[in-house]
Amino acid sequence: MKENQETEESKSKNFIEQIIEEDLASGKHKEIYTRFPPEPNGYLHIGHAKAICLNFGIKADYHGKTNLRFDDTNPTKEEEEYMDSIKQDVAWLGFDWDRLCFASDYFDQLYDWAVMLIKDGKAYIDEQSGDEISKQRTTPREPGIESPFRNRPVEESLKLFEEMKDGVHDEGSMVLRAKVDMNSPNMHMRDPIMYRILKRPHLRTGDKWNVYPNYDYAHGQSDFIEGITHSLCTLEFEVHRPLYDWFLNQIAKSGESRPRQIEFARLNLTYTVMSKRKLLELVTGGYVKGWDDPRMPTISGLRRRGYTPGSLRLFSERVGLAKRENTIDVGLLEWAVREDLNKIAERRMAVMDPLKVVITNYPEGQIEEMEGVNNPEDESAGKRMIPFGRELYIEHSDFMEDAPRKFFRLAPGREVRLRYGYFITCQDVIKDEDGNITELHCTYDPESRGGNSPDGRKVKGTIHWVAKEAAKAAEIRVYDRLFSVENPSDVPEGGDFKDNLNNESLTVTTAFIEPALAEANAGENYQFERTGYFCVDPDSSAEKIVFNRTVPLRDSWAKKNK
RNA sequence: UGUCCGAUGGUGUAAUGGUAACACAGCUGUUUUUGGUGCAGCCGUUCAAGGUUCGAGUCCUUGUCGGACAACCA
């Protein structure tokens, strides 16, 4: 308790928290209201997790509120499937939204405000092509060219806008533009487009509309309608902020509380591609098996990989928050899941690459039940029984014929502890005609049952094992990074990122597992002693147990001998 | 040669004019029936130059480097 208080006090405030506390102190806001506003055009990824934890974290820290809002202003890209997955992901991360909203809820209001802007002479219908409009905006360095329609009569714009809405005009034939400033050095202020014609059914409004608002016209107003106090978004929207404020100035009455947009740097991870476009391409191109493929940096992929909500929250907290570009080492994400899983995952024994061991002085046909601790980090996890017999499997890498002094595991003439079993000493190495090691003959010390010798002698190594008689088989899927390049910005924008893909990102093997693991349920996390954290894949069944490797255990011996 | 934003160890994030801190990574040592975990220690004078000040990572000036912006995407 005391410890918690200390960490709470010493926790430094990021720049957004500082702004919020100032707004609270000055009385500008009594209650803080944030929102998480994804467009349902793809699955959420770890970068979104950072934004989710930020927004909902503020809600928790300041006893405020947070909405989940779907920014569904473009019916050509949005799908129901994506909405479902987004809701699932946010809930799975452990957050409750106060309201579930949709930008499309505000289409009527947005339309009325647009009419108001036209009447005020602040918006007009432009009948030029996209190319022409774009050309007239010129470059940031030189002034823009006004549209010939810019100063058309209000009545004309009003009439055309209504006709646009009613479907009289074709897509691309005209747009509604805000009359801001064609000479602004900020391109977004050069008469931005507010509405375009899209004759597509919308997921929620169906065929009601033939015109849809653009992001810039819809977002700030949505925030305003919902009473959002702090609208947090990523850095690339920084240049949109003057426009965000411009629209709010048109619709909000003076003195009325309006949302403030604050930008922060998005998350980048080494060896990880995050752009929705590229992730979509991985899925549609068949490079992965779906959005929730365990190699994907999506929240659903990480979930399937065995990452816990707590690990993602811990990660989000540790990546920090600032306005500078950053690239976080994926190692931090892996550390976060180990940190979480170390406390909660039960330990089991499983042999990935089996080597048969025969204990020559152990009675034939005898099976003993040995007691194993489920989690040394958590006594309440209890104990389990593990069958032991004359023939066992150990990990191939736990034996070395010509072992260096620093090798603490099994080698000819050396004694090791079989965890929760006995001390054994390697007497003979059996090989096939090609010289491959096929079997080890060992002797055991009957006095060392459970792993301690009454004479107090020490062994350096403790290895894991599975009794051959009782072993079950399981499919193990070992995942490696999908991209071989460290810096995600090195992955080209086009579709030709094939060269950067790691072709060995998935390895499937069969392992021998202790019987207790055969009853594991989908989604459960285990630490396979001495190897890594594994999670039961939803593909599992009673006949075929499938484990995904979440993350390997740190292994200083392997690292030194690489 | 436009506007805006940024620059602190290998990677991130703090320090709100007063001893540069925390985490991850790395390295040492130690504990351990997981070469895991835990514990202890080591590893940076803050992009550059000038200025203000008793005192500057912080304020000012200039420069350098990096990023964003010219979709009827969000």
XYZ file of C-alpha atoms (C1' of nucleotides) in Angstrom:
636
model
C 0.000 0.000 0.000
C 2.689 2.380 1.032
C 4.658 1.323 -1.993
C 1.719 2.112 -4.242
C 1.368 5.552 -2.810
C 5.001 6.245 -3.408
C 4.886 5.180 -7.027
C 1.729 7.188 -7.491
C 3.354 10.306 -6.142
C 6.596 9.885 -8.003
C 4.794 9.258 -11.273
C 5.588 12.245 -13.440
C 2.885 13.970 -15.408
C 2.968 13.980 -19.161
C 2.168 17.153 -21.035
C -1.463 16.204 -21.575
C -2.029 15.520 -17.906
C -0.487 18.890 -17.160
C -2.912 20.634 -19.504
C -5.824 18.779 -17.946
C -4.766 19.696 -14.443
C -4.458 23.328 -15.434
C -7.933 23.236 -16.956
C -9.280 21.679 -13.797
C -7.460 24.141 -11.560
C -8.591 27.162 -13.533
C -12.172 25.952 -13.480
C -12.322 25.755 -17.263
C -13.712 22.239 -16.910
C -15.294 20.474 -13.992
C -15.343 17.069 -15.628
C -12.867 15.727 -18.157
C -14.339 14.035 -21.188
C -12.254 12.187 -23.775
C -13.009 9.931 -26.663
C -11.439 7.184 -28.735
C -12.577 7.727 -32.336
C -11.440 4.991 -34.744
C -12.681 4.688 -38.278
C -14.043 1.159 -38.675
C -11.879 0.422 -41.692
C -9.562 -2.159 -40.163
C -8.556 -3.921 -36.995
C -7.003 -2.057 -34.106
C -3.279 -2.463 -33.537
C -0.846 -1.896 -30.719
C -0.583 1.767 -31.663
C -4.296 2.123 -31.036
C -3.780 0.411 -27.698
C -1.600 3.336 -26.708
C -4.351 5.797 -27.654
C -7.011 3.720 -25.911
C -4.998 3.460 -22.706
C -4.319 7.192 -22.880
C -7.937 8.249 -23.254
C -9.424 5.730 -20.856
C -6.514 6.238 -18.487
C -7.410 9.919 -18.241
C -10.985 8.951 -17.531
C -9.789 6.793 -14.641
C -7.258 9.268 -13.277
C -9.593 12.261 -13.295
C -12.906 10.505 -12.723
C -14.078 11.640 -16.123
C -15.780 10.011 -19.040
C -14.709 8.485 -22.320
C -16.723 7.706 -25.420
C -16.034 5.114 -28.033
C -16.929 6.811 -31.270
C -16.874 5.338 -34.722
C -15.732 7.929 -37.214
C -17.938 6.516 -39.929
C -17.976 9.339 -42.454
C -16.742 7.339 -45.419
C -19.074 4.461 -46.342
C -16.692 3.240 -49.037
C -14.171 1.931 -46.519
C -16.099 0.900 -43.478
C -17.377 -2.501 -42.448
C -19.472 -4.040 -39.702
C -16.789 -6.645 -39.027
C -14.384 -3.897 -38.087
C -16.824 -2.286 -35.688
C -17.332 -5.588 -33.915
C -13.635 -6.255 -33.572
C -12.957 -2.737 -32.314
C -15.591 -3.008 -29.613
C -14.235 -6.386 -28.618
C -10.658 -5.128 -28.470
C -11.434 -2.081 -26.339
C -13.472 -4.186 -23.922
C -10.808 -6.877 -23.824
C -8.203 -4.280 -22.911
C -10.325 -3.691 -19.842
C -12.109 -0.440 -20.593
C -15.754 0.626 -20.449
C -16.950 3.445 -22.633
C -19.554 5.795 -21.252
C -21.282 6.145 -24.581
C -21.007 4.313 -27.855
C -21.300 6.988 -30.526
C -21.130 7.316 -34.275
C -20.208 10.334 -36.324
C -23.180 9.317 -38.445
C -25.433 10.099 -35.474
C -24.682 13.734 -36.228
C -25.275 13.797 -39.976
C -28.490 15.820 -39.597
C -26.926 18.356 -37.295
C -23.834 18.575 -39.486
C -26.028 19.176 -42.512
C -27.932 21.948 -40.759
C -24.711 23.617 -39.741
C -23.471 23.383 -43.311
C -26.608 25.143 -44.511
C -25.980 27.784 -41.872
C -22.437 28.272 -43.116
C -23.651 28.674 -46.681
C -26.190 31.260 -45.554
C -23.428 33.093 -43.690
C -21.400 33.172 -46.881
C -18.813 30.878 -45.288
C -19.319 27.941 -47.615
C -20.060 27.398 -51.293
C -20.644 24.727 -53.853
C -17.700 24.225 -56.157
C -18.425 22.502 -59.458
C -14.823 22.030 -60.475
C -13.092 18.685 -60.708
C -10.842 17.403 -57.983
C -7.853 18.030 -60.183
C -8.752 21.646 -60.707
C -9.369 22.246 -57.048
C -6.099 20.643 -56.169
C -4.239 22.666 -58.785
C -5.703 25.913 -57.539
C -4.482 25.228 -54.069
C -0.990 25.425 -55.657
C 1.904 24.863 -53.281
C 2.372 25.979 -49.692
C 4.857 28.561 -50.886
C 2.619 30.513 -53.200
C -0.863 31.898 -52.782
C -3.773 29.809 -53.956
C -6.164 30.637 -56.733
C -9.772 31.277 -55.875
C -12.392 29.065 -57.410
C -14.627 30.803 -59.955
C -17.546 29.522 -57.870
C -16.239 30.979 -54.649
C -18.429 34.031 -54.702
C -21.508 32.578 -56.326
C -24.861 33.665 -54.858
C -25.824 32.032 -51.573
C -29.146 30.912 -53.055
C -27.374 28.981 -55.764
C -25.165 27.126 -53.300
C -28.133 26.407 -51.066
C -30.104 24.946 -53.955
C -27.206 22.875 -55.260
C -26.339 21.552 -51.817
C -29.888 20.358 -51.350
C -29.798 18.746 -54.769
C -26.511 17.062 -53.855
C -28.169 15.649 -50.793
C -31.157 14.484 -52.823
C -28.982 12.628 -55.292
C -29.611 14.882 -58.259
C -25.923 15.196 -59.074
C -23.262 12.637 -59.867
C -20.354 11.698 -57.686
C -17.425 14.017 -58.320
C -19.500 16.671 -60.029
C -19.440 19.126 -57.146
C -18.455 19.552 -53.506
C -19.254 21.877 -50.652
C -16.245 23.924 -49.646
C -15.655 26.128 -46.645
C -14.625 29.667 -47.511
C -11.573 30.068 -45.325
C -8.371 31.461 -46.794
C -6.888 30.585 -50.183
C -3.658 32.347 -49.245
C -3.006 30.543 -45.995
C 0.398 28.880 -45.718
C -1.541 26.015 -44.174
C -2.955 24.029 -47.065
C -5.826 22.761 -44.983
C -7.167 26.294 -44.724
C -7.322 26.773 -48.508
C -11.086 26.259 -48.723
C -11.278 22.688 -47.475
C -13.936 20.333 -48.722
C -16.761 19.810 -46.249
C -19.017 17.476 -48.193
C -18.630 15.190 -51.168
C -21.189 13.185 -53.088
C -21.008 9.467 -52.361
C -23.931 7.439 -53.626
C -23.221 4.523 -51.363
C -25.322 2.975 -48.662
C -24.006 3.690 -45.216
C -23.747 0.982 -42.565
C -25.986 2.912 -40.231
C -27.900 5.485 -42.241
C -28.550 3.269 -45.240
C -29.634 5.148 -48.346
C -30.632 8.298 -46.543
C -27.643 10.333 -47.644
C -25.957 10.992 -50.957
C -23.491 13.372 -49.366
C -21.074 12.645 -46.553
C -19.023 15.063 -44.475
C -15.243 14.943 -44.582
C -13.104 14.354 -41.530
C -12.255 17.997 -40.925
C -15.842 19.083 -40.992
C -17.123 16.195 -38.889
C -14.564 15.552 -36.217
C -14.461 18.729 -34.168
C -18.213 19.046 -34.328
C -18.643 15.480 -33.115
C -16.367 16.292 -30.209
C -18.368 19.439 -29.566
C -21.726 17.668 -29.636
C -20.531 15.020 -27.208
C -19.080 17.579 -24.837
C -15.537 16.304 -25.245
C -13.114 18.527 -23.372
C -9.816 17.158 -24.649
C -9.606 15.681 -28.111
C -6.393 13.681 -28.328
C -4.994 12.676 -31.669
C -1.700 11.934 -33.345
C 0.819 14.436 -34.627
C -0.184 14.358 -38.272
C -3.355 16.221 -37.344
C -1.409 19.117 -35.937
C -1.852 21.134 -39.128
C -5.562 20.426 -39.007
C -5.978 22.142 -35.662
C -6.516 25.683 -37.040
C -9.301 24.289 -39.188
C -10.710 22.295 -36.267
C -10.898 25.560 -34.331
C -12.207 27.512 -37.318
C -15.239 25.274 -37.699
C -15.928 25.349 -33.980
C -15.766 29.125 -34.037
C -18.487 29.131 -36.650
C -20.908 26.962 -34.711
C -20.172 27.450 -31.014
C -21.635 30.429 -29.239
C -19.180 32.662 -27.454
C -18.468 31.489 -23.959
C -19.624 28.018 -24.806
C -17.144 25.313 -23.801
C -15.475 23.762 -26.777
C -13.094 20.833 -27.166
C -9.365 21.338 -27.432
C -7.366 19.229 -29.817
C -4.039 18.019 -28.456
C -1.602 16.006 -30.514
C 0.884 13.371 -29.413
C 3.408 11.228 -31.262
C 2.149 7.942 -32.569
C 3.781 4.685 -31.588
C 6.372 3.064 -33.806
C 7.911 -0.304 -33.042
C 11.096 -1.861 -34.348
C 10.550 -4.770 -36.749
C 6.857 -3.923 -36.828
C 4.719 -2.395 -39.513
C 1.721 -0.566 -38.208
C -0.008 1.192 -41.068
C -3.527 -0.099 -41.634
C -2.918 -0.087 -45.363
C 0.033 -2.453 -45.088
C -1.655 -4.646 -42.524
C -4.622 -4.944 -44.857
C -2.248 -5.938 -47.610
C -0.705 -8.645 -45.440
C -4.171 -10.052 -44.926
C -5.497 -9.764 -48.462
C -2.195 -10.849 -49.973
C -2.265 -14.046 -47.936
C 1.014 -13.321 -46.179
C -0.746 -14.002 -42.895
C -3.861 -15.986 -42.070
C -5.992 -13.039 -41.005
C -6.153 -9.891 -38.944
C -5.793 -12.001 -35.814
C -2.818 -13.996 -37.032
C -0.519 -14.224 -34.010
C 2.251 -12.539 -35.966
C 0.170 -9.437 -36.566
C 0.649 -6.372 -34.371
C -3.111 -6.101 -34.096
C -4.690 -6.290 -30.685
C -6.540 -9.415 -31.751
C -3.309 -10.930 -33.069
C -1.493 -10.183 -29.848
C -4.389 -11.608 -27.873
C -4.180 -14.816 -29.841
C -0.444 -14.819 -29.388
C -0.999 -14.878 -25.646
C -0.474 -11.241 -24.751
C -2.603 -10.219 -21.810
C -4.603 -7.000 -21.426
C -2.411 -6.150 -18.459
C 0.757 -6.522 -20.495
C -0.539 -4.150 -23.156
C -1.583 -1.627 -20.538
C 1.817 -1.885 -18.882
C 3.497 -1.414 -22.229
C 1.373 1.619 -23.055
C 2.304 3.158 -19.753
C 6.019 2.563 -20.268
C 6.294 3.892 -23.805
C 5.536 7.338 -22.447
C 3.966 10.240 -24.197
C 5.528 13.154 -26.026
C 5.468 15.074 -29.273
C 8.675 13.769 -30.757
C 8.918 10.950 -33.220
C 9.920 7.722 -31.552
C 10.621 4.115 -32.302
C 10.183 1.779 -29.396
C 12.175 -1.432 -29.252
C 9.803 -4.413 -29.528
C 11.859 -5.766 -26.656
C 9.877 -3.473 -24.392
C 6.643 -5.106 -25.491
C 8.165 -8.529 -24.897
C 9.399 -7.419 -21.502
C 5.898 -6.230 -20.606
C 4.295 -9.561 -21.349
C 6.994 -11.509 -19.502
C 6.550 -9.194 -16.557
C 2.826 -9.841 -16.452
C 2.931 -13.539 -17.274
C 5.700 -14.274 -14.792
C 3.282 -13.490 -12.005
C 0.198 -15.224 -13.358
C 1.168 -18.031 -15.737
C 1.383 -21.509 -14.262
C 4.518 -23.511 -14.965
C 4.442 -26.753 -16.857
C 7.011 -29.028 -18.374
C 7.116 -29.595 -22.099
C 9.920 -30.877 -24.270
C 10.166 -29.205 -27.638
C 13.046 -31.157 -29.125
C 13.070 -34.531 -27.415
C 16.047 -36.699 -26.526
C 15.246 -40.050 -24.929
C 16.744 -40.855 -21.560
C 16.698 -44.329 -20.005
C 17.373 -44.555 -16.287
C 19.034 -47.935 -16.171
C 18.781 -48.485 -12.437
C 15.146 -47.427 -12.187
C 12.632 -50.306 -11.845
C 11.016 -51.236 -15.129
C 7.309 -50.508 -15.316
C 7.335 -48.264 -12.262
C 5.555 -44.911 -12.384
C 5.808 -42.386 -9.584
C 3.831 -39.223 -9.073
C 6.109 -36.298 -8.344
C 4.856 -33.057 -6.855
C 5.460 -29.857 -8.810
C 4.877 -26.242 -7.872
C 2.521 -24.504 -10.297
C 3.947 -21.046 -9.871
C 6.858 -20.126 -7.625
C 5.747 -16.483 -7.869
C 2.305 -17.291 -6.518
C 1.830 -19.839 -3.762
C -1.940 -19.831 -4.178
C -1.554 -21.421 -7.607
C -0.997 -24.694 -5.753
C 0.703 -27.876 -6.835
C 0.200 -30.695 -9.263
C 1.381 -34.254 -9.718
C 3.748 -35.197 -12.529
C 4.307 -38.817 -13.518
C 7.906 -40.042 -13.560
C 9.177 -43.245 -15.133
C 12.186 -45.186 -16.329
C 12.120 -43.648 -19.789
C 11.926 -39.912 -20.228
C 12.350 -37.174 -22.773
C 14.620 -34.262 -22.104
C 15.434 -31.278 -24.269
C 18.115 -32.033 -26.843
C 19.805 -28.760 -26.050
C 20.081 -29.821 -22.405
C 22.718 -32.376 -23.315
C 26.164 -31.798 -24.717
C 28.674 -34.503 -25.439
C 31.749 -32.288 -25.279
C 30.523 -29.812 -22.756
C 32.517 -26.774 -21.746
C 33.045 -26.191 -18.041
C 30.412 -23.452 -18.020
C 27.747 -25.797 -19.347
C 25.662 -26.718 -16.320
C 23.386 -29.287 -17.897
C 23.732 -32.951 -18.743
C 26.974 -34.307 -20.176
C 28.780 -37.646 -19.973
C 29.664 -38.332 -16.355
C 27.905 -35.248 -15.061
C 25.033 -35.116 -12.637
C 22.005 -32.852 -12.978
C 18.632 -32.496 -11.310
C 15.472 -33.430 -13.136
C 13.152 -30.781 -11.837
C 10.863 -32.206 -9.134
C 12.367 -35.612 -10.034
C 15.728 -37.072 -9.154
C 19.408 -36.417 -9.618
C 20.644 -38.333 -12.620
C 24.114 -38.966 -13.974
C 24.831 -39.624 -17.614
C 26.626 -42.940 -18.115
C 26.320 -43.734 -21.827
C 25.607 -41.961 -25.058
C 23.867 -44.103 -27.676
C 24.231 -43.150 -31.325
C 22.927 -44.372 -34.654
C 25.180 -45.400 -37.536
C 25.387 -41.757 -38.687
C 26.698 -40.688 -35.331
C 23.545 -38.916 -34.222
C 22.757 -39.110 -30.559
C 19.572 -41.105 -30.153
C 19.461 -42.017 -26.506
C 21.141 -41.442 -23.178
C 21.653 -44.029 -20.497
C 21.686 -42.544 -17.030
C 21.575 -43.678 -13.446
C 19.571 -42.002 -10.742
C 20.071 -41.477 -7.044
C 17.004 -42.951 -5.313
C 17.772 -40.808 -2.282
C 17.247 -37.593 -4.247
C 13.514 -37.950 -4.783
C 11.853 -34.589 -5.378
C 15.180 -33.039 -6.326
C 17.166 -32.864 -3.109
C 19.934 -35.079 -1.975
C 20.033 -35.885 1.740
C 23.823 -35.549 1.765
C 23.411 -31.955 0.701
C 25.478 -32.220 -2.444
C 24.764 -29.585 -5.020
C 24.179 -29.844 -8.730
C 24.600 -26.869 -10.994
C 21.877 -27.668 -13.456
C 18.180 -28.374 -13.259
C 16.504 -29.546 -16.436
C 12.968 -30.269 -17.439
C 11.579 -33.583 -18.657
C 8.477 -35.537 -19.536
C 7.944 -39.214 -18.761
C 7.691 -41.154 -22.007
C 4.851 -43.354 -20.772
C 2.622 -40.458 -19.784
C 3.623 -37.876 -22.383
C 1.062 -36.314 -24.697
C 1.810 -34.665 -27.991
C 0.999 -31.043 -28.774
C 1.413 -28.876 -31.803
C 3.653 -25.923 -31.122
C 3.572 -22.825 -33.274
C 6.615 -20.687 -32.853
C 6.301 -17.216 -34.259
C 9.099 -14.900 -35.192
C 8.973 -11.338 -36.403
C 7.095 -10.822 -39.636
C 9.470 -8.185 -40.947
C 13.215 -8.534 -41.036
C 13.971 -4.812 -41.072
C 14.508 -3.060 -37.786
C 13.215 0.320 -38.834
C 9.588 0.194 -39.941
C 10.085 3.260 -42.109
C 12.408 1.171 -44.300
C 9.461 -0.891 -45.470
C 8.410 0.614 -48.790
C 5.031 2.241 -49.230
C 4.163 0.253 -52.327
C 3.026 -3.331 -52.438
C 6.521 -4.740 -52.824
C 7.477 -5.278 -49.220
C 8.050 -8.965 -49.926
C 11.814 -8.554 -49.648
C 11.401 -7.318 -46.117
C 9.263 -10.212 -44.993
C 10.749 -12.908 -42.825
C 9.898 -16.193 -44.534
C 10.485 -18.149 -41.353
C 8.085 -16.216 -39.213
C 6.103 -19.373 -38.465
C 7.565 -22.724 -37.405
C 5.328 -25.639 -36.507
C 6.677 -28.512 -34.421
C 5.392 -31.227 -32.151
C 6.306 -31.323 -28.500
C 5.866 -33.776 -25.657
C 3.897 -32.248 -22.845
C 3.180 -33.384 -19.326
C -0.319 -34.859 -18.873
C -1.633 -31.913 -16.864
C -1.308 -29.745 -19.964
C -3.645 -31.924 -21.980
C -6.555 -30.363 -20.160
C -5.569 -26.777 -20.903
C -8.278 -24.503 -22.280
C -8.088 -22.089 -25.173
C -6.581 -18.770 -24.229
C -4.762 -20.022 -21.146
C -1.192 -18.945 -20.620
C 1.554 -21.225 -19.384
C 5.227 -20.934 -18.856
C 7.004 -23.955 -20.223
C 9.834 -24.160 -17.774
C 13.137 -22.993 -19.137
C 11.773 -22.234 -22.626
C 9.070 -19.633 -22.827
C 5.487 -18.516 -22.431
C 2.885 -20.336 -24.452
C -0.794 -19.856 -24.949
C -3.417 -22.370 -25.983
C -4.661 -21.456 -29.444
C -8.411 -21.475 -30.188
C -7.666 -24.156 -32.819
C -7.073 -26.592 -29.994
C -9.287 -29.586 -29.406
C -9.137 -32.652 -27.198
C -7.479 -34.551 -30.030
C -5.062 -31.851 -31.005
C -3.675 -29.335 -28.579
C -2.119 -26.290 -30.179
C 0.152 -23.870 -28.377
C 1.289 -20.492 -29.653
C 4.560 -19.296 -28.319
C 3.913 -15.905 -26.827
C 7.512 -15.016 -26.115
C 10.635 -16.978 -25.235
C 12.125 -16.813 -21.775
C 15.280 -14.786 -21.443
C 18.181 -17.202 -21.719
C 21.583 -15.864 -20.833
C 23.353 -19.116 -21.731
C 21.859 -19.157 -25.221
C 22.684 -15.510 -25.669
C 26.326 -15.961 -24.730
C 26.700 -18.933 -27.033
C 25.052 -17.480 -30.063
C 14.328 29.929 -50.436
C 6.371 28.305 -47.142
C 3.938 27.099 -42.442
C 3.794 24.149 -38.228
C 6.136 20.620 -34.785
C 10.302 18.447 -32.572
C 15.757 17.616 -30.761
C 18.056 14.866 -23.202
C 22.279 7.726 -22.728
C 21.749 2.156 -27.319
C 15.829 2.953 -26.951
C 11.975 5.707 -24.740
C 10.211 9.106 -21.002
C 11.080 12.912 -16.741
C 13.389 17.192 -14.588
C 7.825 23.654 -14.839
C 15.525 28.902 -13.895
C 18.540 25.610 -8.618
C 22.572 18.365 -7.483
C 20.064 15.544 -15.051
C 15.854 11.108 -12.728
C 12.980 6.537 -14.117
C 12.155 2.332 -17.273
C 13.868 -1.021 -21.142
C 18.419 -2.883 -23.370
C 23.615 -3.901 -22.167
C 27.550 -5.164 -18.632
C 29.251 -6.950 -13.217
C 28.133 -9.466 -9.062
C 24.559 -12.178 -6.025
C 20.250 -15.401 -4.859
C 17.642 -19.433 -6.887
C 14.940 -27.019 -7.499
C 13.669 -22.533 -14.235
C 21.035 -20.147 -16.971
C 13.646 -17.665 -15.561
C 12.392 -14.421 -11.349
C 14.434 -11.372 -7.405
C 18.383 -8.201 -5.380
C 22.868 -4.924 -5.735
C 26.064 -2.114 -8.793
C 28.068 0.134 -13.553
C 26.959 2.833 -18.117
C 24.842 10.504 -20.396
C 27.146 17.057 -18.257
C 21.046 17.495 -22.504
C 22.175 19.015 -31.452
C 25.713 23.593 -32.252
C 27.231 28.599 -31.406
C 26.223 33.060 -29.038
C 23.269 35.822 -25.322
C 20.302 36.845 -20.496
C 21.254 35.208 -15.281
C 24.619 34.318 -9.090
C 22.842 29.906 -11.683
C 20.247 27.443 -18.241
C 18.321 20.798 -20.508
C 14.749 24.740 -19.359
C 14.460 31.689 -21.351
C 16.264 34.734 -26.029
C 18.944 34.835 -31.011
C 21.035 32.353 -35.056
C 22.150 27.903 -37.232
C 22.000 22.409 -37.969
C 19.307 18.018 -38.215
C 14.573 15.227 -38.177
C 9.182 15.000 -38.945
C 4.273 16.692 -40.711
C 1.301 19.360 -44.427
C -0.360 20.426 -51.143
C -6.773 13.128 -50.854
C -13.914 14.566 -53.005
C -9.112 9.338 -46.791
C -9.201 9.444 -41.559
